[in-house]
Coordinates of C-alpha atoms and ligand atoms in Angstrom, one line a residue:
M606 CA 29.4 5.8 -19.7
N607 CA 30.5 9.0 -18.1
F608 CA 26.9 10.9 -17.1
Y609 CA 27.8 8.5 -13.8
K610 CA 30.2 9.6 -11.9
D611 CA 33.0 7.1 -10.9
H612 CA 31.3 6.3 -7.4
Y613 CA 28.7 6.6 -5.4
D614 CA 27.5 6.9 -1.9
A615 CA 24.6 5.1 -2.7
I616 CA 22.5 4.1 -5.4
L617 CA 19.5 3.5 -5.6
I618 CA 16.7 0.9 -7.2
G619 CA 14.0 2.2 -8.3
G620 CA 12.5 5.7 -8.1
A621 CA 8.9 5.3 -7.0
L622 CA 7.3 6.0 -3.8
A623 CA 10.2 4.7 -1.7
G624 CA 13.0 4.8 -3.4
L625 CA 12.8 8.8 -4.1
S626 CA 11.9 9.3 0.0
S627 CA 15.3 7.1 1.2
A628 CA 17.0 9.2 -1.5
I629 CA 15.9 12.8 -0.1
Q630 CA 16.7 12.2 3.8
L631 CA 20.3 11.0 3.1
A632 CA 20.9 13.4 0.5
E633 CA 20.1 15.8 3.1
S634 CA 23.1 14.6 5.3
G635 CA 25.1 15.4 2.5
K636 CA 25.4 12.2 0.5
S637 CA 26.3 11.7 -3.3
V638 CA 23.0 9.8 -4.4
L639 CA 21.5 8.1 -7.7
I640 CA 18.8 7.2 -8.2
L641 CA 18.3 4.1 -11.7
E642 CA 15.0 4.1 -12.3
Q643 CA 13.5 1.4 -15.0
H644 CA 11.0 3.9 -16.4
N645 CA 10.9 7.3 -17.9
L646 CA 8.8 8.4 -14.7
P647 CA 9.4 8.4 -11.3
G648 CA 6.6 6.7 -8.5
G649 CA 6.1 2.7 -9.7
I650 CA 2.7 1.9 -9.1
A651 CA 1.5 5.7 -7.9
T652 CA 1.1 7.0 -11.2
S653 CA -2.0 8.2 -13.7
F654 CA -2.2 7.3 -17.3
V655 CA -4.6 9.8 -19.5
R656 CA -7.2 8.0 -22.0
G657 CA -9.2 9.5 -23.9
G658 CA -7.8 13.2 -22.7
V659 CA -8.4 12.8 -19.1
E660 CA -5.6 11.9 -16.3
I661 CA -7.3 8.8 -14.2
E662 CA -5.1 7.5 -11.5
A663 CA -3.5 4.3 -11.6
A664 CA -3.9 3.1 -8.2
L665 CA -4.4 4.9 -5.1
H666 CA -7.9 5.0 -3.9
E667 CA -7.0 6.7 -0.2
M668 CA -4.1 7.2 2.8
M669 CA -3.3 7.4 5.4
E670 CA -1.7 9.9 8.0
I671 CA -2.1 12.0 6.0
G672 CA -4.8 14.4 8.4
D673 CA -5.8 18.5 7.4
K674 CA -4.2 21.3 8.6
N675 CA -5.9 21.1 12.1
D676 CA -5.0 17.3 13.0
R677 CA -2.1 17.5 10.7
R678 CA -0.6 13.3 10.6
R679 CA 3.0 11.5 10.6
I680 CA 3.6 11.8 6.9
R681 CA 2.3 14.5 6.4
K682 CA 4.6 15.7 9.0
V683 CA 7.5 13.8 7.3
L684 CA 7.0 15.1 3.9
E685 CA 6.3 18.7 5.2
S686 CA 9.7 18.7 7.3
H687 CA 11.4 17.5 3.6
G688 CA 9.6 20.5 1.4
V689 CA 7.3 18.1 -0.5
E690 CA 4.2 20.0 -0.7
V691 CA 1.0 18.4 -2.0
D692 CA -1.9 19.5 -2.0
W693 CA -4.7 16.8 -0.7
L694 CA -7.2 16.7 -0.5
P695 CA -10.6 14.4 2.1
V696 CA -11.9 11.3 1.8
P697 CA -15.2 12.8 2.2
D698 CA -17.2 9.0 4.5
A699 CA -15.1 5.9 5.5
Y700 CA -16.7 3.1 3.0
R701 CA -20.6 2.0 2.2
L702 CA -20.5 -0.9 3.5
M703 CA -22.6 -3.4 1.2
L704 CA -23.5 -6.8 3.3
P705 CA -26.4 -9.1 2.4
G706 CA -28.8 -7.7 4.8
L707 CA -26.2 -3.9 5.7
D708 CA -26.2 -1.0 3.4
K709 CA -24.5 1.8 4.9
T710 CA -22.8 4.3 4.9
F711 CA -19.9 5.6 6.8
H712 CA -18.5 8.1 8.1
P713 CA -14.6 8.8 10.1
G714 CA -14.4 10.1 13.5
F715 CA -15.4 8.2 15.7
E716 CA -18.2 9.0 17.5
R717 CA -20.1 9.6 14.7
F718 CA -19.1 6.8 13.3
A719 CA -20.4 4.6 16.5
S720 CA -23.2 6.0 15.9
E721 CA -23.4 4.8 12.1
V722 CA -22.9 1.1 13.9
E723 CA -25.5 1.9 15.8
E724 CA -28.0 2.7 13.8
I725 CA -27.5 -0.8 12.9
C726 CA -26.7 -1.8 16.4
P727 CA -28.7 -0.3 19.3
G728 CA -27.1 -1.2 22.1
S729 CA -23.1 -1.3 20.7
K730 CA -22.4 2.5 21.0
D731 CA -19.9 2.9 23.7
L732 CA -18.6 -0.5 23.3
V733 CA -17.6 0.4 19.6
L734 CA -16.5 4.3 21.3
E735 CA -14.3 2.2 23.9
F736 CA -12.8 -0.8 20.5
L737 CA -12.2 2.3 19.0
E738 CA -10.1 4.3 21.7
F739 CA -8.2 1.5 22.9
C740 CA -6.8 0.9 18.8
R741 CA -6.3 4.8 18.7
E742 CA -4.0 4.7 22.2
C743 CA -2.4 1.2 20.9
S744 CA -1.9 2.7 17.0
E745 CA -0.3 6.0 18.8
S746 CA 2.2 3.6 21.6
A747 CA 3.5 1.8 17.5
T748 CA 3.4 5.4 16.0
S749 CA 6.3 7.2 18.8
L750 CA 7.7 4.2 18.7
S751 CA 8.3 3.6 15.6
D752 CA 9.8 7.7 15.4
E753 CA 11.7 6.4 18.3
M754 CA 13.4 4.5 20.3
K755 CA 13.1 3.7 23.8
S756 CA 13.8 2.1 26.4
V757 CA 11.9 -1.5 28.0
L758 CA 11.0 0.1 30.9
H759 CA 9.6 2.9 29.4
I760 CA 8.0 0.7 26.8
L761 CA 6.4 -1.0 30.2
R762 CA 4.8 2.0 31.5
H763 CA 4.1 4.5 29.0
H764 CA 2.5 1.6 26.7
L765 CA 1.3 -0.6 28.2
P766 CA -2.0 -2.0 26.4
F767 CA 0.5 -1.5 22.9
V768 CA 3.1 -4.2 24.8
R769 CA 0.0 -6.5 26.0
T770 CA -1.6 -6.9 21.7
L771 CA 1.2 -7.1 20.4
G772 CA 1.2 -11.0 20.4
Y773 CA -2.9 -10.7 19.2
S774 CA -4.8 -11.0 15.8
A775 CA -7.3 -8.4 15.6
G776 CA -9.5 -11.1 15.5
E777 CA -8.5 -11.4 19.1
V778 CA -9.0 -8.8 20.1
M779 CA -12.7 -8.5 19.2
D780 CA -13.2 -11.4 20.6
A781 CA -11.9 -10.0 24.1
F782 CA -13.7 -7.8 23.5
R783 CA -16.5 -9.4 23.2
L784 CA -17.8 -7.1 20.1
P785 CA -21.6 -9.1 18.4
D786 CA -21.1 -10.8 14.9
K787 CA -22.9 -7.1 13.5
V788 CA -20.8 -5.0 14.8
R789 CA -17.2 -6.7 13.7
D790 CA -18.4 -7.2 9.8
I791 CA -18.9 -3.0 10.3
L792 CA -15.4 -2.8 12.0
S793 CA -13.4 -5.7 9.4
P794 CA -14.1 -4.3 5.9
Y795 CA -10.2 -2.4 5.8
W796 CA -8.2 -5.8 6.4
V797 CA -8.4 -6.0 2.4
Y798 CA -6.4 -2.8 2.3
V799 CA -3.4 -4.9 4.2
G800 CA -4.4 -9.0 2.8
S801 CA -4.4 -10.6 5.9
P802 CA -7.7 -11.9 7.5
I803 CA -8.6 -10.6 10.3
S804 CA -7.9 -14.1 13.0
E805 CA -3.9 -13.0 11.4
L806 CA -3.8 -9.6 10.7
P807 CA -1.6 -8.2 13.8
F808 CA -4.1 -6.7 16.4
T809 CA -1.0 -3.6 16.2
V810 CA -1.3 -3.1 12.4
Y811 CA -4.9 -2.8 11.9
A812 CA -5.2 -1.0 15.6
V813 CA -2.7 2.4 13.5
I814 CA -5.6 1.7 10.4
M815 CA -8.7 1.7 12.0
N816 CA -6.9 5.1 14.1
E817 CA -6.3 7.0 10.8
Y818 CA -8.7 5.5 8.9
I819 CA -11.7 6.2 10.7
G820 CA -10.3 8.5 13.3
H821 CA -8.5 11.1 10.7
G822 CA -9.8 10.5 7.7
A823 CA -8.2 9.2 4.3
F824 CA -6.7 12.2 2.1
I825 CA -6.0 11.7 -1.3
P826 CA -4.2 13.9 -3.5
K827 CA -6.1 16.7 -5.6
K828 CA -3.5 15.8 -8.8
T829 CA -3.3 11.6 -8.6
S830 CA -0.8 10.2 -6.5
H831 CA 1.3 11.1 -10.0
E832 CA 1.6 14.7 -7.9
L833 CA 3.1 13.1 -4.9
S834 CA 5.4 11.4 -7.1
L835 CA 6.3 14.0 -8.9
K836 CA 7.2 16.6 -5.8
L837 CA 9.2 13.6 -4.2
A838 CA 11.3 13.4 -7.6
E839 CA 11.9 17.7 -7.8
R840 CA 12.4 17.5 -4.1
A841 CA 15.0 14.7 -4.6
E842 CA 16.4 16.5 -7.4
A843 CA 16.9 19.6 -5.8
L844 CA 18.7 17.9 -2.8
G845 CA 21.6 16.5 -5.6
V846 CA 20.4 13.2 -6.5
Q847 CA 20.5 11.8 -9.5
I848 CA 18.0 10.3 -11.3
E849 CA 18.5 8.7 -14.7
Y850 CA 15.2 6.9 -16.3
R851 CA 14.3 4.7 -18.8
Q852 CA 17.9 2.2 -16.7
R853 CA 17.1 -0.8 -15.5
V854 CA 19.2 -2.2 -12.9
S855 CA 20.0 -5.9 -14.0
K856 CA 23.1 -7.1 -11.4
I857 CA 24.0 -6.3 -7.8
L858 CA 27.5 -6.5 -7.0
V859 CA 28.8 -8.0 -4.2
R860 CA 32.3 -9.2 -2.8
E861 CA 33.2 -10.8 0.1
G862 CA 30.4 -10.1 1.6
K863 CA 30.4 -6.6 0.2
V864 CA 28.3 -4.4 -2.0
T865 CA 30.6 -3.2 -5.0
G866 CA 28.0 -1.1 -7.1
V867 CA 25.6 -1.8 -9.6
R868 CA 25.1 -3.3 -13.1
T869 CA 22.4 -1.5 -15.2
E870 CA 21.5 -3.8 -18.4
R871 CA 22.7 -1.6 -20.3
G872 CA 25.5 -2.4 -18.3
D873 CA 27.6 -0.3 -17.3
E874 CA 29.0 -0.2 -13.7
I875 CA 28.8 2.2 -11.3
R876 CA 30.3 2.1 -7.7
S877 CA 28.6 2.3 -4.1
S878 CA 29.0 0.3 -0.8
L879 CA 25.2 1.3 -0.2
V880 CA 22.8 0.4 -3.2
I881 CA 19.1 0.5 -1.7
S882 CA 16.9 -2.0 -3.3
G883 CA 13.1 -1.1 -4.0
A884 CA 12.9 -4.0 -6.5
Y885 CA 11.8 -7.3 -4.4
P886 CA 14.1 -9.4 -2.0
H887 CA 12.2 -12.3 -4.0
T888 CA 13.7 -11.2 -7.0
V889 CA 16.9 -10.2 -5.7
Y890 CA 18.1 -12.9 -3.8
R891 CA 17.4 -15.2 -7.1
S892 CA 18.4 -13.5 -9.9
M893 CA 20.6 -10.3 -8.8
I894 CA 23.1 -11.2 -6.6
E895 CA 26.4 -11.3 -8.8
P896 CA 27.1 -13.8 -8.6
A897 CA 25.2 -15.7 -7.0
S898 CA 27.3 -17.8 -5.4
E899 CA 27.4 -14.5 -2.8
V900 CA 23.6 -14.9 -1.7
P901 CA 23.9 -16.5 1.6
Q902 CA 21.8 -19.6 2.5
E903 CA 19.9 -17.5 5.1
A904 CA 18.3 -14.9 2.7
R905 CA 17.8 -18.1 0.4
K906 CA 15.3 -19.0 3.7
M907 CA 14.1 -16.4 4.3
V908 CA 12.2 -15.0 0.6
H909 CA 11.2 -19.2 1.1
S910 CA 9.8 -18.9 4.4
R911 CA 7.4 -15.5 3.3
V912 CA 4.0 -15.0 1.9
M913 CA 3.8 -13.0 -0.9
N914 CA 1.2 -10.7 -0.4
L915 CA -2.3 -10.0 -2.4
T916 CA -2.0 -8.9 -6.2
A917 CA -4.8 -6.8 -8.1
F918 CA -7.2 -6.0 -10.4
S919 CA -8.9 -3.0 -11.0
V920 CA -11.0 -2.7 -12.9
I921 CA -11.9 1.1 -14.1
M922 CA -14.3 3.2 -16.3
I923 CA -15.5 7.0 -17.7
L924 CA -18.6 7.7 -16.9
D925 CA -21.4 9.8 -19.5
Q926 CA -23.2 11.1 -16.3
P927 CA -22.2 13.2 -13.9
K928 CA -22.3 11.2 -10.1
E929 CA -25.6 12.3 -9.2
A930 CA -26.8 11.5 -12.3
L931 CA -26.0 7.9 -11.6
N932 CA -26.7 7.7 -8.4
L933 CA -23.3 7.9 -6.7
A934 CA -23.7 9.3 -4.3
D935 CA -20.2 7.9 -2.0
Y936 CA -16.8 7.9 -2.2
C937 CA -15.1 3.9 -1.1
Y938 CA -18.0 1.0 -1.9
F939 CA -17.2 -2.5 -0.2
N940 CA -19.3 -4.9 -1.2
A941 CA -18.9 -9.1 -0.7
G942 CA -22.0 -11.7 0.2
S943 CA -20.2 -11.5 4.0
M944 CA -17.6 -9.4 5.9
D945 CA -16.4 -13.5 6.9
S946 CA -12.7 -12.8 6.0
D947 CA -10.8 -16.4 6.2
H948 CA -13.8 -17.6 3.8
L949 CA -13.0 -14.6 1.3
Y950 CA -9.3 -15.0 1.7
E951 CA -9.6 -18.5 0.9
E952 CA -11.8 -17.3 -1.5
M953 CA -9.6 -15.5 -3.3
K954 CA -6.7 -17.6 -4.6
K955 CA -9.9 -18.0 -7.4
L956 CA -10.3 -15.8 -10.5
H957 CA -14.5 -16.3 -10.0
G958 CA -14.4 -17.4 -6.3
E959 CA -16.7 -15.6 -4.3
R960 CA -15.5 -11.8 -4.0
Y961 CA -14.6 -9.2 -2.2
T962 CA -14.4 -5.4 -4.3
A963 CA -13.2 -2.3 -2.9
S964 CA -15.1 0.7 -5.8
I965 CA -13.5 4.1 -5.4
C966 CA -16.3 7.5 -7.7
M967 CA -13.1 9.4 -7.3
N968 CA -15.2 12.3 -8.2
A969 CA -16.9 12.3 -4.7
A970 CA -13.5 13.4 -3.0
N971 CA -12.3 15.1 -6.0
P972 CA -15.1 16.7 -7.9
G973 CA -12.6 18.2 -11.1
S974 CA -10.7 14.5 -11.4
T975 CA -12.7 13.9 -14.6
P976 CA -14.2 16.7 -17.3
D977 CA -17.4 18.6 -16.4
G978 CA -20.5 16.1 -17.1
T979 CA -18.2 12.8 -16.8
C980 CA -17.4 10.7 -13.2
S981 CA -15.2 8.7 -12.6
F982 CA -15.4 4.8 -11.1
S983 CA -13.1 2.1 -10.7
I984 CA -13.4 -1.4 -8.5
T985 CA -10.4 -3.7 -7.2
M986 CA -11.0 -7.0 -6.4
M987 CA -7.2 -8.4 -4.9
P988 CA -6.0 -11.7 -6.3
R989 CA -4.2 -14.4 -3.8
V990 CA -1.0 -14.0 -6.5
E991 CA -1.5 -17.7 -7.0
A992 CA -5.8 -17.4 -8.6
W993 CA -3.4 -15.8 -11.7
Q994 CA -0.7 -18.2 -12.0
G995 CA -3.0 -20.5 -13.9
V996 CA -4.1 -18.1 -16.6
R997 CA -1.9 -20.1 -20.8
P998 CA -0.5 -16.7 -22.4
E999 CA -3.1 -17.3 -25.0
D1000 CA -5.8 -16.7 -22.3
Y1001 CA -5.2 -13.6 -20.6
D1002 CA -7.2 -11.7 -23.3
A1003 CA -9.7 -13.2 -22.3
V1004 CA -10.1 -14.5 -19.5
R1005 CA -8.6 -10.0 -18.3
H1006 CA -11.9 -9.3 -19.8
E1007 CA -14.8 -11.7 -18.8
L1008 CA -13.7 -11.2 -15.3
A1009 CA -14.1 -7.1 -16.1
S1010 CA -17.3 -8.1 -16.8
E1011 CA -18.2 -10.1 -14.8
L1012 CA -16.8 -6.9 -11.7
I1013 CA -19.3 -4.8 -13.8
D1014 CA -22.1 -7.0 -13.1
D1015 CA -21.9 -7.7 -10.0
I1016 CA -21.9 -4.2 -8.5
G1017 CA -23.8 -3.0 -11.3
R1018 CA -26.9 -5.1 -10.0
R1019 CA -26.2 -3.8 -6.6
L1020 CA -25.7 -0.6 -7.0
G1021 CA -28.5 -0.7 -9.2
I1022 CA -27.0 1.0 -12.3
N1023 CA -26.1 -0.2 -15.6
F1024 CA -22.5 0.8 -16.1
R1025 CA -22.6 -0.7 -19.9
E1026 CA -25.2 2.6 -21.1
H1027 CA -22.7 4.8 -19.2
I1028 CA -18.9 3.3 -20.7
L1029 CA -16.0 6.0 -22.5
E1030 CA -13.7 4.3 -20.9
V1031 CA -11.7 1.1 -19.2
V1032 CA -8.7 0.4 -18.6
I1033 CA -7.9 -3.3 -17.2
E1034 CA -5.5 -3.3 -14.7
T1035 CA -3.4 -7.1 -14.3
P1036 CA -1.3 -8.5 -11.9
V1037 CA 0.4 -8.9 -15.4
T1038 CA -0.3 -5.2 -15.6
F1039 CA 1.5 -4.4 -12.6
A1040 CA 4.5 -7.4 -12.8
H1041 CA 5.4 -5.4 -16.0
Y1042 CA 4.8 -2.1 -14.6
V1043 CA 7.0 -2.4 -11.3
G1044 CA 8.6 -6.5 -10.8
S1045 CA 6.8 -7.3 -8.4
P1046 CA 7.0 -11.1 -8.4
Y1047 CA 3.8 -11.9 -9.6
G1048 CA 2.5 -9.5 -9.7
G1049 CA 2.8 -8.6 -6.2
V1050 CA 1.6 -4.9 -5.7
Y1051 CA 1.5 -5.1 -1.0
G1052 CA 4.8 -6.2 -0.2
Y1053 CA 4.6 -9.4 1.8
K1054 CA 2.0 -11.1 4.4
H1055 CA 1.6 -8.8 7.6
A1056 CA 1.6 -12.4 9.6
M1057 CA 0.9 -13.4 13.2
D1058 CA 4.2 -15.4 13.5
D1059 CA 6.0 -12.7 10.2
H1060 CA 5.5 -9.7 12.8
T1061 CA 6.0 -6.0 11.1
V1062 CA 6.4 -4.8 15.2
A1063 CA 9.8 -7.9 15.3
R1064 CA 10.9 -6.8 11.7
T1065 CA 10.5 -3.0 12.3
M1066 CA 12.6 -3.2 15.7
K1067 CA 15.3 -6.2 14.6
P1068 CA 16.0 -5.2 10.8
E1069 CA 19.7 -6.6 11.5
A1070 CA 18.0 -10.2 11.1
E1071 CA 17.4 -10.0 7.3
A1072 CA 20.8 -7.7 6.6
F1073 CA 22.8 -10.6 5.0
I1074 CA 24.9 -9.4 2.7
S1075 CA 27.2 -6.2 4.0
G1076 CA 25.6 -2.5 1.9
L1077 CA 22.1 -5.0 0.4
Y1078 CA 19.3 -2.6 2.5
F1079 CA 16.4 -2.7 0.9
T1080 CA 12.8 0.4 0.7
G1081 CA 9.3 0.0 0.0
A1082 CA 6.1 -2.0 0.2
H1083 CA 8.4 -5.8 0.6
G1084 CA 10.2 -3.5 3.3
A1085 CA 9.0 -4.6 7.4
G1086 CA 6.3 -1.3 7.3
G1087 CA 4.1 -3.1 4.8
D1088 CA 2.2 -2.2 2.0
G1089 CA 0.7 0.9 1.0
M1090 CA 1.3 5.0 0.1
A1091 CA 1.8 6.1 3.4
P1092 CA 3.4 3.0 5.6
V1093 CA 5.9 3.5 2.7
I1094 CA 7.4 6.7 2.4
G1095 CA 7.4 6.0 6.4
N1096 CA 9.9 3.1 5.7
G1097 CA 11.5 4.8 2.8
F1098 CA 12.8 7.8 5.9
H1099 CA 13.0 5.4 8.3
V1100 CA 15.7 2.8 6.1
A1101 CA 17.8 6.0 5.5
K1102 CA 17.8 7.5 9.1
R1103 CA 18.6 3.2 10.4
I1104 CA 21.4 4.1 7.4
L1105 CA 22.8 7.3 8.4
G1106 CA 22.4 6.1 11.8
K1107 CA 20.5 8.3 12.7
Ligands
LIG2660 C1 -4.4 -1.6 -6.8 C2 -3.8 -1.2 -6.1 C3 -4.8 0.0 -5.3 C4 -3.8 0.5 -3.9 N1 -5.4 1.4 -3.6 C5 -4.0 1.8 -2.3 C6 -4.9 2.5 -1.4 O1 -5.8 3.5 -1.2 N2 -3.5 3.1 -0.9 C7 -2.5 2.9 0.1 O2 -1.9 3.5 1.0 N3 -2.0 1.6 -1.2 C8 -2.9 1.6 -2.1 N4 -1.9 0.8 -2.7 C9 -0.3 -0.1 -2.5 C10 0.4 1.5 -3.4 O3 0.3 1.8 -4.5 C11 2.7 1.0 -2.8 O4 1.6 0.0 -1.6 C12 3.2 1.9 -2.9 O5 3.0 2.1 -4.4 C13 4.6 1.1 -3.7 O6 5.7 1.4 -4.0 P1 7.0 1.1 -3.7 O7 7.7 2.5 -3.2 O8 7.1 -0.7 -2.6 O9 7.4 0.9 -5.0 P2 6.1 0.1 -6.4 O10 5.7 1.8 -6.3 O11 6.6 -0.9 -6.0 O12 7.5 0.6 -7.0 C14 9.2 0.2 -7.8 C15 9.5 1.3 -8.1 O13 10.8 0.3 -8.5 C16 11.6 -0.3 -10.2 N5 11.9 -0.8 -11.0 C17 12.2 -2.4 -10.6 N6 13.4 -2.7 -10.3 C18 13.8 -2.6 -11.2 C19 14.7 -2.1 -11.7 N7 15.4 -3.4 -11.6 N8 15.9 -1.2 -11.8 C20 14.9 -0.2 -12.0 N9 13.6 0.4 -11.7 C21 13.6 -1.2 -10.4 C22 9.8 0.2 -10.9 O14 9.8 0.6 -11.8 C23 9.5 1.4 -9.6 O15 9.5 2.2 -10.0 C24 -2.1 0.0 -4.1 C25 -1.8 -0.4 -4.9 C26 -2.8 -0.6 -6.4 C27 -2.1 -1.8 -6.9

């Protein structure tokens, strides 16, 4: 087709947060860049939709590494340095934790958070502060080393706590600090945002999350995550990136171990010796490489060995009362029968097992996000991808409605609210929604599982170990830095910098 050039320096598959970030970095270095996005909008999961005249956030609960204007964190700085300005709003609380015998709201800021833990667990404040400060130190090391590689000697001299904890899980470091059980419970809820139980979650990842969410607080874009996606897309186009929507890439063309271009679903062949895929390695190596004989054995092995992370099931409601009338004072509500993450992770294999839900009242951070006199409340559970594999297509509708009803009633009982009496609009998102919308295998939304034997630091520091076809790169939640909107933006810029040799 003639609206494509004969050749591009780089072709990106997918115009979501990671792909857009890579494109901006490459275009700033004068590269000609084409993004092929299968939908009519940028952003992938970072999007919104309209129901009953209300714009509804499709996914985002909270973003880390943003910070306010006086405490600009890494991703805010990166975005601003590339000309992407977003109207950020702070999230007021860290979380309201609802466990049997415990119902308390905790707030960001180490001192305030530790004082709130002290109210529940007298005598724990100093230990909690010491632990959080240790998280801060390791997190700052991880962030600075991911920005700039240093010599081994420098790392040993200046980042010793980071090095010493690299081989340990969050659970093992909590053991070393001898945190009492109740304190551990209070310090654990965020594991569900990365999908690895505390015993398997690399401490490095945990430390970054605690430092960012508790130390600096979470943020959301005022006009939903779609604002973030649109701003990135606008910036990319201003830099000359060509974005073509409704163009699904079906094949990546390879000859003698080198990428030569792509073919879209409608049959256009476009040339480039550099393809950056937002589609998962699972999908690319199983069905997109042409000819299939060009898929190296190592790539197949890598795909087989990697564990898909969690998927999501969300019920988003617009309610006919303001949040105050419903006593929804907080933003984030974590609700579970216990904080035994190994047990909950096992239960996530089942649709009707013991549940761990994360609920959000968007109006607590963004009062104007729904019309006056209304508010929104979403309930999300994170099943493992296996949980949905037994659902037959003919049962799908009944299963999702039954599950949504259970979630609404569970949290309603816990909060003492009969949500059913107040629903103006309700939307149910399932793993099928995500598989359909972004093409992720099994509807995964968190990339690959972070685990001690598949460690994000090792993957970040040795990217060449996964470079199986010359000129083929990956960017997104399935990348080394893992899932989440801030990590994928970081990953997007990072991949492009690596390609540019920066
Ligand atoms: C319910 C829910 C809640 C979440 N909450 C949070 C949160 O609170 N905080 C947080 O930080 N993160 C959260 N996340 C995770 C976060 O949304 C994702 O990690 C992140 O948005 C993934 O971005 P990505 O760039 O990897 O691409 P994706 O959003 O996965 O998009 C991939 C893009 O590639 C396109 N594409 C794929 N294949 C092709 C093809 N063959 N041809 C053309 N285009 C293609 C897709 O259309 C899509 O645009 C949440 C996710 C969900 C589902």
